Coordinates of C-alpha atoms and ligand atoms in Angstrom, one line a residue:
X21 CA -8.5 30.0 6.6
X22 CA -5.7 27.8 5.4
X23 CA -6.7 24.6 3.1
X24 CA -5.9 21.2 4.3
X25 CA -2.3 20.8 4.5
X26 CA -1.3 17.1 5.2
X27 CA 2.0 16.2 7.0
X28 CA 2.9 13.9 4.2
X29 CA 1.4 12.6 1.0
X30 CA 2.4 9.0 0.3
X31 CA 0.6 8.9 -3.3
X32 CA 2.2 11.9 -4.7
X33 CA 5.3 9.7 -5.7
X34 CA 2.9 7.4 -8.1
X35 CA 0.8 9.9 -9.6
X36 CA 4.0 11.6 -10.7
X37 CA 5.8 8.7 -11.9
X38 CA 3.1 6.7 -13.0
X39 CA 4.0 5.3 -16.1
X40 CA 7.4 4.6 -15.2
X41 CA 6.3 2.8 -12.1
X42 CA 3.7 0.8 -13.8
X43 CA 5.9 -0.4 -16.6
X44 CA 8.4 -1.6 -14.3
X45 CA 5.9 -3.8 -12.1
X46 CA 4.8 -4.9 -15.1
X47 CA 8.2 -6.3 -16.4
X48 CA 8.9 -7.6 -12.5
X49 CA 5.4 -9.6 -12.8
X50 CA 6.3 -11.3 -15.9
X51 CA 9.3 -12.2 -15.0
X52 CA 8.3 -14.8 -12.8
X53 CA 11.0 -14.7 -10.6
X54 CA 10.0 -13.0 -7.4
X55 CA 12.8 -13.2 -4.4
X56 CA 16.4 -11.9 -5.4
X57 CA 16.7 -11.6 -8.8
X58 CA 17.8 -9.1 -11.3
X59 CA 15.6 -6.1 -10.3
X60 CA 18.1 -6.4 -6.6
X61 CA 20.9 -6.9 -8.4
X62 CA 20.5 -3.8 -10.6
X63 CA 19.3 -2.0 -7.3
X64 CA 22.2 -2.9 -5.3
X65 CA 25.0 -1.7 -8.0
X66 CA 22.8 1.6 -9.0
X67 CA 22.7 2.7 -5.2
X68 CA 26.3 1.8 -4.6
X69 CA 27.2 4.2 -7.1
X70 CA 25.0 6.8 -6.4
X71 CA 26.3 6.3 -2.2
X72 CA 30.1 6.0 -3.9
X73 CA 30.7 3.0 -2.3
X74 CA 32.2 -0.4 -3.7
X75 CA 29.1 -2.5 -2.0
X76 CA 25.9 -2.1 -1.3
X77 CA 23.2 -5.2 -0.2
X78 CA 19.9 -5.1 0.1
X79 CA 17.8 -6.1 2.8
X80 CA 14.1 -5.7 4.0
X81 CA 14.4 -2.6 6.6
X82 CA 16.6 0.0 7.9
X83 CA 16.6 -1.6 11.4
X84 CA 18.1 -5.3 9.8
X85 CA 20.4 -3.0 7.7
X86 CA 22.1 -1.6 10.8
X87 CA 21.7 -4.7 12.8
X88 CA 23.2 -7.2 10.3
X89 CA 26.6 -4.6 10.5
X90 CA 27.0 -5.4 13.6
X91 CA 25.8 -8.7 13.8
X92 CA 28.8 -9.3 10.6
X93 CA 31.2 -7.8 12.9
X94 CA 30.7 -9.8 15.5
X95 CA 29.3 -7.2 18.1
X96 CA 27.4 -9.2 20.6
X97 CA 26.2 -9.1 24.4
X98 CA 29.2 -7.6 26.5
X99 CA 29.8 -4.9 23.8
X100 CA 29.1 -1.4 23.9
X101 CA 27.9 0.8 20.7
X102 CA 27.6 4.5 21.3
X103 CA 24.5 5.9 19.7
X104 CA 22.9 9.2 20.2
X105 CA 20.4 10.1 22.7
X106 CA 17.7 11.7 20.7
X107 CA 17.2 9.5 17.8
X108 CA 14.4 7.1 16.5
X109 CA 14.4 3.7 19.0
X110 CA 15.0 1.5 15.6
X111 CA 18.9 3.3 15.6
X112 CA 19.0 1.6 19.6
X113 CA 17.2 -1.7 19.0
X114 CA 19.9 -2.2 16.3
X115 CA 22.4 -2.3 18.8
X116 CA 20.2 -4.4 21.5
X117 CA 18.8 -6.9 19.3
X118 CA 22.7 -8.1 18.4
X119 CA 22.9 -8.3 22.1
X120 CA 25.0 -5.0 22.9
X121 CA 24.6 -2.4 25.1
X122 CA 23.7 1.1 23.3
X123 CA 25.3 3.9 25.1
X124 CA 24.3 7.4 24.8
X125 CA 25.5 10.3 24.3
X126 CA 23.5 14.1 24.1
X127 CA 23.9 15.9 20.4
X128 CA 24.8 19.3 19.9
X129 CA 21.2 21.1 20.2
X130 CA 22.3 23.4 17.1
X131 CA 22.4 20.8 14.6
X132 CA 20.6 17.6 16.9
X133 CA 23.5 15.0 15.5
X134 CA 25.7 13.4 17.6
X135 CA 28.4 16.4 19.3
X136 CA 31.6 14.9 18.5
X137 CA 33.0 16.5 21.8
X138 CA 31.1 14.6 24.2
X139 CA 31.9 11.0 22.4
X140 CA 35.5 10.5 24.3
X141 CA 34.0 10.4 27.5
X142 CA 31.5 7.7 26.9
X143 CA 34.4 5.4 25.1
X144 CA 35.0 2.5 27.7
X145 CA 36.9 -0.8 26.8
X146 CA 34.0 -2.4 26.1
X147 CA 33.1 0.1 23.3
X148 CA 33.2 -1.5 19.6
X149 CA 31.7 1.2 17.6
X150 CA 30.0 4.7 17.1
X151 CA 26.7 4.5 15.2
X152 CA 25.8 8.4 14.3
X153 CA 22.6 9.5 12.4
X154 CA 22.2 12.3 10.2
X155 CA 19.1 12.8 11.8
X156 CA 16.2 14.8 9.7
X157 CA 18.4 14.8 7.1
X158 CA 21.9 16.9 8.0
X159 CA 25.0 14.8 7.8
X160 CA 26.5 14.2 11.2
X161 CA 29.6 15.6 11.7
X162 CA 32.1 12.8 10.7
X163 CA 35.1 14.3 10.4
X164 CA 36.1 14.6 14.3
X165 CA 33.5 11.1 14.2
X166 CA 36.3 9.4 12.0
X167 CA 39.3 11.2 13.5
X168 CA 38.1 9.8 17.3
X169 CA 37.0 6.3 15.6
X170 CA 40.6 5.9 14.0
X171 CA 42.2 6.9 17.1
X172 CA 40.2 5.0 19.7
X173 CA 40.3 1.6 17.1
X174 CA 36.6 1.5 16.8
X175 CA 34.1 1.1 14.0
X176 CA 31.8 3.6 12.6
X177 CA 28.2 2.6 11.6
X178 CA 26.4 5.4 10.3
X179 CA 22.1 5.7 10.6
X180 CA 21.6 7.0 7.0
X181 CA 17.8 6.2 7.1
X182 CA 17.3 9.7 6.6
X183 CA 19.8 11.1 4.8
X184 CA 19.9 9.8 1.0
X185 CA 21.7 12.0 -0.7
X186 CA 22.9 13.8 2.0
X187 CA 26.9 15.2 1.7
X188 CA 29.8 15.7 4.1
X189 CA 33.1 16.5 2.5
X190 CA 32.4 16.1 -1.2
X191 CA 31.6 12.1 0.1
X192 CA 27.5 11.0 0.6
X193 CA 26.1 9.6 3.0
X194 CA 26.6 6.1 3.3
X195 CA 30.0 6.2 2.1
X196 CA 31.5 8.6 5.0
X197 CA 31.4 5.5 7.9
X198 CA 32.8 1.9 7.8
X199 CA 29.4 1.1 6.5
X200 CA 26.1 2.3 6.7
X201 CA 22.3 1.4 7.4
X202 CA 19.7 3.0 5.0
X203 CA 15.4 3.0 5.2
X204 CA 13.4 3.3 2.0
X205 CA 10.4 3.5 4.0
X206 CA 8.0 4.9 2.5
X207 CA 8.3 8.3 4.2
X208 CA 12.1 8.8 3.5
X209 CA 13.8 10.7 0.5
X210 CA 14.2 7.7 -1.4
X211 CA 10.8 5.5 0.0
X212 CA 9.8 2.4 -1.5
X213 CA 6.3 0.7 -1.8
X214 CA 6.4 -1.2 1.1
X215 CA 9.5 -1.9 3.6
X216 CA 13.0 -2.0 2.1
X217 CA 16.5 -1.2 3.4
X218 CA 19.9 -1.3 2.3
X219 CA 23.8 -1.7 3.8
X220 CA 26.5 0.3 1.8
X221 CA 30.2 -0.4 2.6
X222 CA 33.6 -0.5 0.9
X223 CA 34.5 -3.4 3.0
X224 CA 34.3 -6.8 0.4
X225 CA 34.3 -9.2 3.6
X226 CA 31.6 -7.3 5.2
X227 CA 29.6 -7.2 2.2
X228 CA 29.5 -10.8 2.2
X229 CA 29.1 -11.3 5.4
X230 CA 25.5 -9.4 5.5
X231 CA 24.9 -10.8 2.2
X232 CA 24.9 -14.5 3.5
X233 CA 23.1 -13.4 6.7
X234 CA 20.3 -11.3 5.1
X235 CA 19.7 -15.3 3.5
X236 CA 19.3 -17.7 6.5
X237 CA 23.6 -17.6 6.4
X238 CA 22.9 -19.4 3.3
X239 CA 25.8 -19.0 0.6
X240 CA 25.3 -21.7 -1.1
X241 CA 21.5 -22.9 -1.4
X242 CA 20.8 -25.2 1.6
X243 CA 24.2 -24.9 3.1
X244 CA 24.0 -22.6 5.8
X245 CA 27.3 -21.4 6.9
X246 CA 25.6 -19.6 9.9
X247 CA 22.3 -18.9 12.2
X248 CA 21.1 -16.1 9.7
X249 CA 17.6 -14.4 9.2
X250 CA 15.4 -13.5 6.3
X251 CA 16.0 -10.2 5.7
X252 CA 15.8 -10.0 2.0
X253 CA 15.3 -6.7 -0.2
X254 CA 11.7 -7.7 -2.1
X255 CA 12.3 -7.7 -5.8
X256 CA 9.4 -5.7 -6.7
X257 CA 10.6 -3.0 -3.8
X258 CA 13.7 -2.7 -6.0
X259 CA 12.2 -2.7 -9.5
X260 CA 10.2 0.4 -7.7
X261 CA 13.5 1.8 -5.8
X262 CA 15.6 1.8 -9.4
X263 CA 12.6 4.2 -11.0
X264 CA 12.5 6.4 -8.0
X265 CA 16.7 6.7 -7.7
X266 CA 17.0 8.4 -11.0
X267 CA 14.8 11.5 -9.4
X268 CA 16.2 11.4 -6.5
X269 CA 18.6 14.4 -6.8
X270 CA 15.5 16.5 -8.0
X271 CA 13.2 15.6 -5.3
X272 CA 16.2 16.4 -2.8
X273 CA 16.9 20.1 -4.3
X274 CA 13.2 20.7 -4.0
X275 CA 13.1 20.1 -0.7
X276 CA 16.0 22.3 -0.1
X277 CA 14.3 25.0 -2.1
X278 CA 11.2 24.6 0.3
X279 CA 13.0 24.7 3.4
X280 CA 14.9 28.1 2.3
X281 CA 11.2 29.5 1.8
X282 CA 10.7 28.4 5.3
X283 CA 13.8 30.3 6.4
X284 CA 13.2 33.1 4.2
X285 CA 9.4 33.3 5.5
X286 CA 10.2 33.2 9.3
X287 CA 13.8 34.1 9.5
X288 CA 15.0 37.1 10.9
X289 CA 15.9 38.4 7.5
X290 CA 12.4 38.5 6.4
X291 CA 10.0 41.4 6.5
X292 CA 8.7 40.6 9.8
X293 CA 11.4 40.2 11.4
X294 CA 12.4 36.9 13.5
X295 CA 9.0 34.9 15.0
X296 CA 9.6 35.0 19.0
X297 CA 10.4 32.4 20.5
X298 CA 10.6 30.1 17.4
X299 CA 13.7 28.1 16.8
X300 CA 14.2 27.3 13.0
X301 CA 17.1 24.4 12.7
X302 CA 20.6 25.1 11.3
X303 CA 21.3 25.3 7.6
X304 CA 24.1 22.9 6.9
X305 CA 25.2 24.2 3.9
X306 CA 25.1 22.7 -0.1
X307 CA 24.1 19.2 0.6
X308 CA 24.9 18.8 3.3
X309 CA 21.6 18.7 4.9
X310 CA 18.6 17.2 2.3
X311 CA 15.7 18.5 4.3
X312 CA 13.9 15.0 5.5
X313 CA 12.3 16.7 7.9
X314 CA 11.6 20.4 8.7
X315 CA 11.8 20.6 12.5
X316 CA 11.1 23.8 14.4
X317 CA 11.5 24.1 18.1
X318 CA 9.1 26.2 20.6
X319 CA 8.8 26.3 24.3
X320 CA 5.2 25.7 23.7
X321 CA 5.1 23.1 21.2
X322 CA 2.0 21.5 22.0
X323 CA -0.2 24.7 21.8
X324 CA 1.5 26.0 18.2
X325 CA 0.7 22.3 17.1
X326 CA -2.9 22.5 18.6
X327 CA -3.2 25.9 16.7
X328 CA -1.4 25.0 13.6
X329 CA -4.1 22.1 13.6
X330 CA -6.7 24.1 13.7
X331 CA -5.9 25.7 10.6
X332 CA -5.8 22.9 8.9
X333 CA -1.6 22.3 8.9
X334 CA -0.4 18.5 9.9
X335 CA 2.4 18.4 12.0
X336 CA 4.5 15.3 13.5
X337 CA 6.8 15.1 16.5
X338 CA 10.1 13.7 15.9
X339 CA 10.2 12.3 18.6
X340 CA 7.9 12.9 21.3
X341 CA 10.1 10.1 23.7
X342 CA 13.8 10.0 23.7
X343 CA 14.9 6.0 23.7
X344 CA 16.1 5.7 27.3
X345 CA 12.4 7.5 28.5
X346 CA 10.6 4.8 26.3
X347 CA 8.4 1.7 27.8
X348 CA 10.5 -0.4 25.8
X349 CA 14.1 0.5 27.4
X350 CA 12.6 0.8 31.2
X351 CA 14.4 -2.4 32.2
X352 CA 17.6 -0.3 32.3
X353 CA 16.2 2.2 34.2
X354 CA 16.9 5.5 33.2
X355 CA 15.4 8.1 35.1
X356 CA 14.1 11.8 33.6
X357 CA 16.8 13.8 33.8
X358 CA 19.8 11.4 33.1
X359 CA 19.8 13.0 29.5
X360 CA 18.4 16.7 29.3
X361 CA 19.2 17.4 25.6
X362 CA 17.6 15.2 24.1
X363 CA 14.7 15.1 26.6
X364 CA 14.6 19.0 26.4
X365 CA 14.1 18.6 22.3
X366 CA 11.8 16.1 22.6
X367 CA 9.6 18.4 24.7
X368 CA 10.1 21.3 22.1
X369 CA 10.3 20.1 18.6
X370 CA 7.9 20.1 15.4
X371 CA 8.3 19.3 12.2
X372 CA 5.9 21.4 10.0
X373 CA 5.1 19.5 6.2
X374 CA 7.5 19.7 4.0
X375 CA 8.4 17.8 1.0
X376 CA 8.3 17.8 -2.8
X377 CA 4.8 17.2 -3.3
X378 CA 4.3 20.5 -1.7
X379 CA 3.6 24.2 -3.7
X380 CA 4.9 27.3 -2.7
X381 CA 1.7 28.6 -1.6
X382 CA 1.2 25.5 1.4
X383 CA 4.5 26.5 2.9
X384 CA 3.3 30.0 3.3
X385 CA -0.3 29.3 4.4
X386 CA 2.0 27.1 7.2
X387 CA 4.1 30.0 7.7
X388 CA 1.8 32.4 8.0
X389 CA -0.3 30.3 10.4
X390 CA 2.9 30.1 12.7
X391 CA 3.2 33.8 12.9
X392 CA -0.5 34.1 14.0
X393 CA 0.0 31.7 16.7
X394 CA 3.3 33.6 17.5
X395 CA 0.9 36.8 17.6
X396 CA -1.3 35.2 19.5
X397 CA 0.9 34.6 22.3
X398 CA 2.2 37.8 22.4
X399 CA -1.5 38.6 23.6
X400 CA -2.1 36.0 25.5
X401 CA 1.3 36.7 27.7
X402 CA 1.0 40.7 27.7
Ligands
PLP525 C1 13.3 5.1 9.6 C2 14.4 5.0 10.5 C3 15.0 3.8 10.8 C4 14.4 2.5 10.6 O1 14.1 2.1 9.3 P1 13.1 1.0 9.0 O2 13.2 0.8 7.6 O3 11.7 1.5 9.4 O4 13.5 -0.2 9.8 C5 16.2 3.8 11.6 N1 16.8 5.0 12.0 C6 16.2 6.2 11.7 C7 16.9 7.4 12.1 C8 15.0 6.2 10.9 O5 14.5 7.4 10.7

């Protein structure tokens, strides 16, 4: 029977970096400066190079990150932001909580990102911007995103919460949009201790826009210019962020490597052939996809996650309600139905563990625990 294979491992990152990590709380403690100081400084330029952009800011989550963006812009109730249909509610609530409308639109079930082809029709004159995420790690496909954007005269915000690192056209993500939102929860490529976020642009204005509104609109120390919040990257979240950055390339390639075991393992080039029924998601391509998650689709999901359970293999559901099916957008009323795609891979995605932490050996104990529930079914249906 297959060892205990956890979905994720939140200490791996500390028992590998240890000494790195400790001596940089270290110097943070005895600094005795503890809200934006040098640590978020150094953070801010180091990721803004890394992204290849001119700015980035820090603030405390991936949901302020992309709210602040539009907040800055001045998107506000009457507006219209077109997001996809299948994403993680924070990429909506962005949009809500400035007071727009969040419109959806299906994504290309290939890839799961936002289908380019089906943005046009969703454009209205109230639209301001397109927000696209490179969901589970594969950049969206920006080009035709920017082309449409430029054409229509609307913004592009991209949701890079899961995607450091990730490229499209020789550019990474967070540098291929107007601006960009990025998570370091702890769970994403680059996670942080705690709760942390960033917003990347080339824009200067923006920049300081978010930059005074991340600080109770505060540009000046008790002079506040406007109604902003306290959303503040924590200093000790970036003294940990800068240690983590510098392996962050490393810990993306091994992910990469993993995932091509998965493909190699249950692909149809492999000695067994292709797994029935089992849908393994697109390869992008170099980096253009940096493997956040590993997401499989089945028509019986629930039963290969029962059985993959029972061998001991965590699994997660990314995400088990589409937005516009969720308690918390029912005031709109959506019915089922009004968006199939995403409700269709909602009802038939998995994402089996995968992630640097991992050895070889776990991703074929998962693999091979796939193929006997795949067995199994061809019993159970003969
Ligand atoms: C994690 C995530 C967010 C939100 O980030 P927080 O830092 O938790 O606020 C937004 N969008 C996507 C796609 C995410 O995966």
């Amino acid at each position: 029977m297959a060892s205990d294979i956890p979905f994720n491992d939140l200490g791996w990152s500390y028992r590998e970096l240890r000494a790195e990590l400790d001596a940089a709380t270290g110097r943070f403690f005895a600094t005795g400066w503890y809200v934006l100081g040098k640590e978020v400084d150094a953070f801010e330029q180091e990721y803004a190079a890394y992204c290849g952009t001119k700015h980035c800011v820090g603030v405390a989550n991936g949901l302020d990150a992309m709210n602040l963006v539009l907040r800055a812009w001045d998107i506000g109730p009457g507006d219209e932001v077109i997001v996809p249909s299948n994403t993680y509610i924070a990429t909506w609530l962005a949009v809500s909580h400035a007071g727009a409308t969040p419109v959806p639109v299906e994504p290309d079930p290939a890839t799961c990102n936002l289908d380019p082809a089906r943005i046009e029709a969703a454009i209205t004159t109230r639209t301001r911007a397109i927000l696209p995420v490179h969901l589970y790690g594969r950049s969206a496909d920006m080009g035709p995103i920017m082309a449409l954007a430029a054409r229509r005269g609307l913004k592009v915000l991209e949701d890079a919460a899961q995607a450091q690192g990730a490229e499209w056209g020789g550019k990474r993500a967070g540098a291929l949009g107007d601006a960009a939102g990025h998570s370091f929860y702890p769970t994403k490529n680059l996670g942080a201790f705690g709760d942390a976020g960033a917003v990347t642009t080339d824009d200067p204005v923006l920049a300081e826009k978010v930059r005074c509104l991340r600080n109770y609109g505060s540009r000046r120390r008790y002079y506040n210019d406007c109604q902003g919040i306290n959303s503040r990257l924590d200093e000790m979240q970036a003294a940990l962020l800068r240690v983590k950055l510098k392996h962050l390339d490393r810990w993306n390639a091994e992910r990469a490597r993993l995932a091509d075991l998965y493909h190699r393992l249950l692909g149809p080039k492999s000695g067994l052939g292709a797994v029935p029924d089992l849908t393994l998601p697109g390869v992008a391509g170099e980096i253009g996809h940096v493997w956040h998650l590993f997401t499989v689709r089945h028509p019986r999901r629930d039963a290969l996650q029962a059985a993959l359970a029972a061998d001991g293999v965590g699994t997660l559901i990314h995400y088990p309600v589409p937005p516009h099916l969720s308690q918390a957008y029912a005031v709109v009323g959506y019915r089922r139905g009004a968006l199939p795609i995403a409700e269709k891979i909602s009802e038939t995605i998995l994402s089996l563990p995968l992630g640097p932490w991992l050895k070889d050996a776990q991703i074929e104990l998962t693999a091979a625990a796939v193929r006997r529930f795949a067995a199994n079914e061809v019993t159970r249906t003969a």
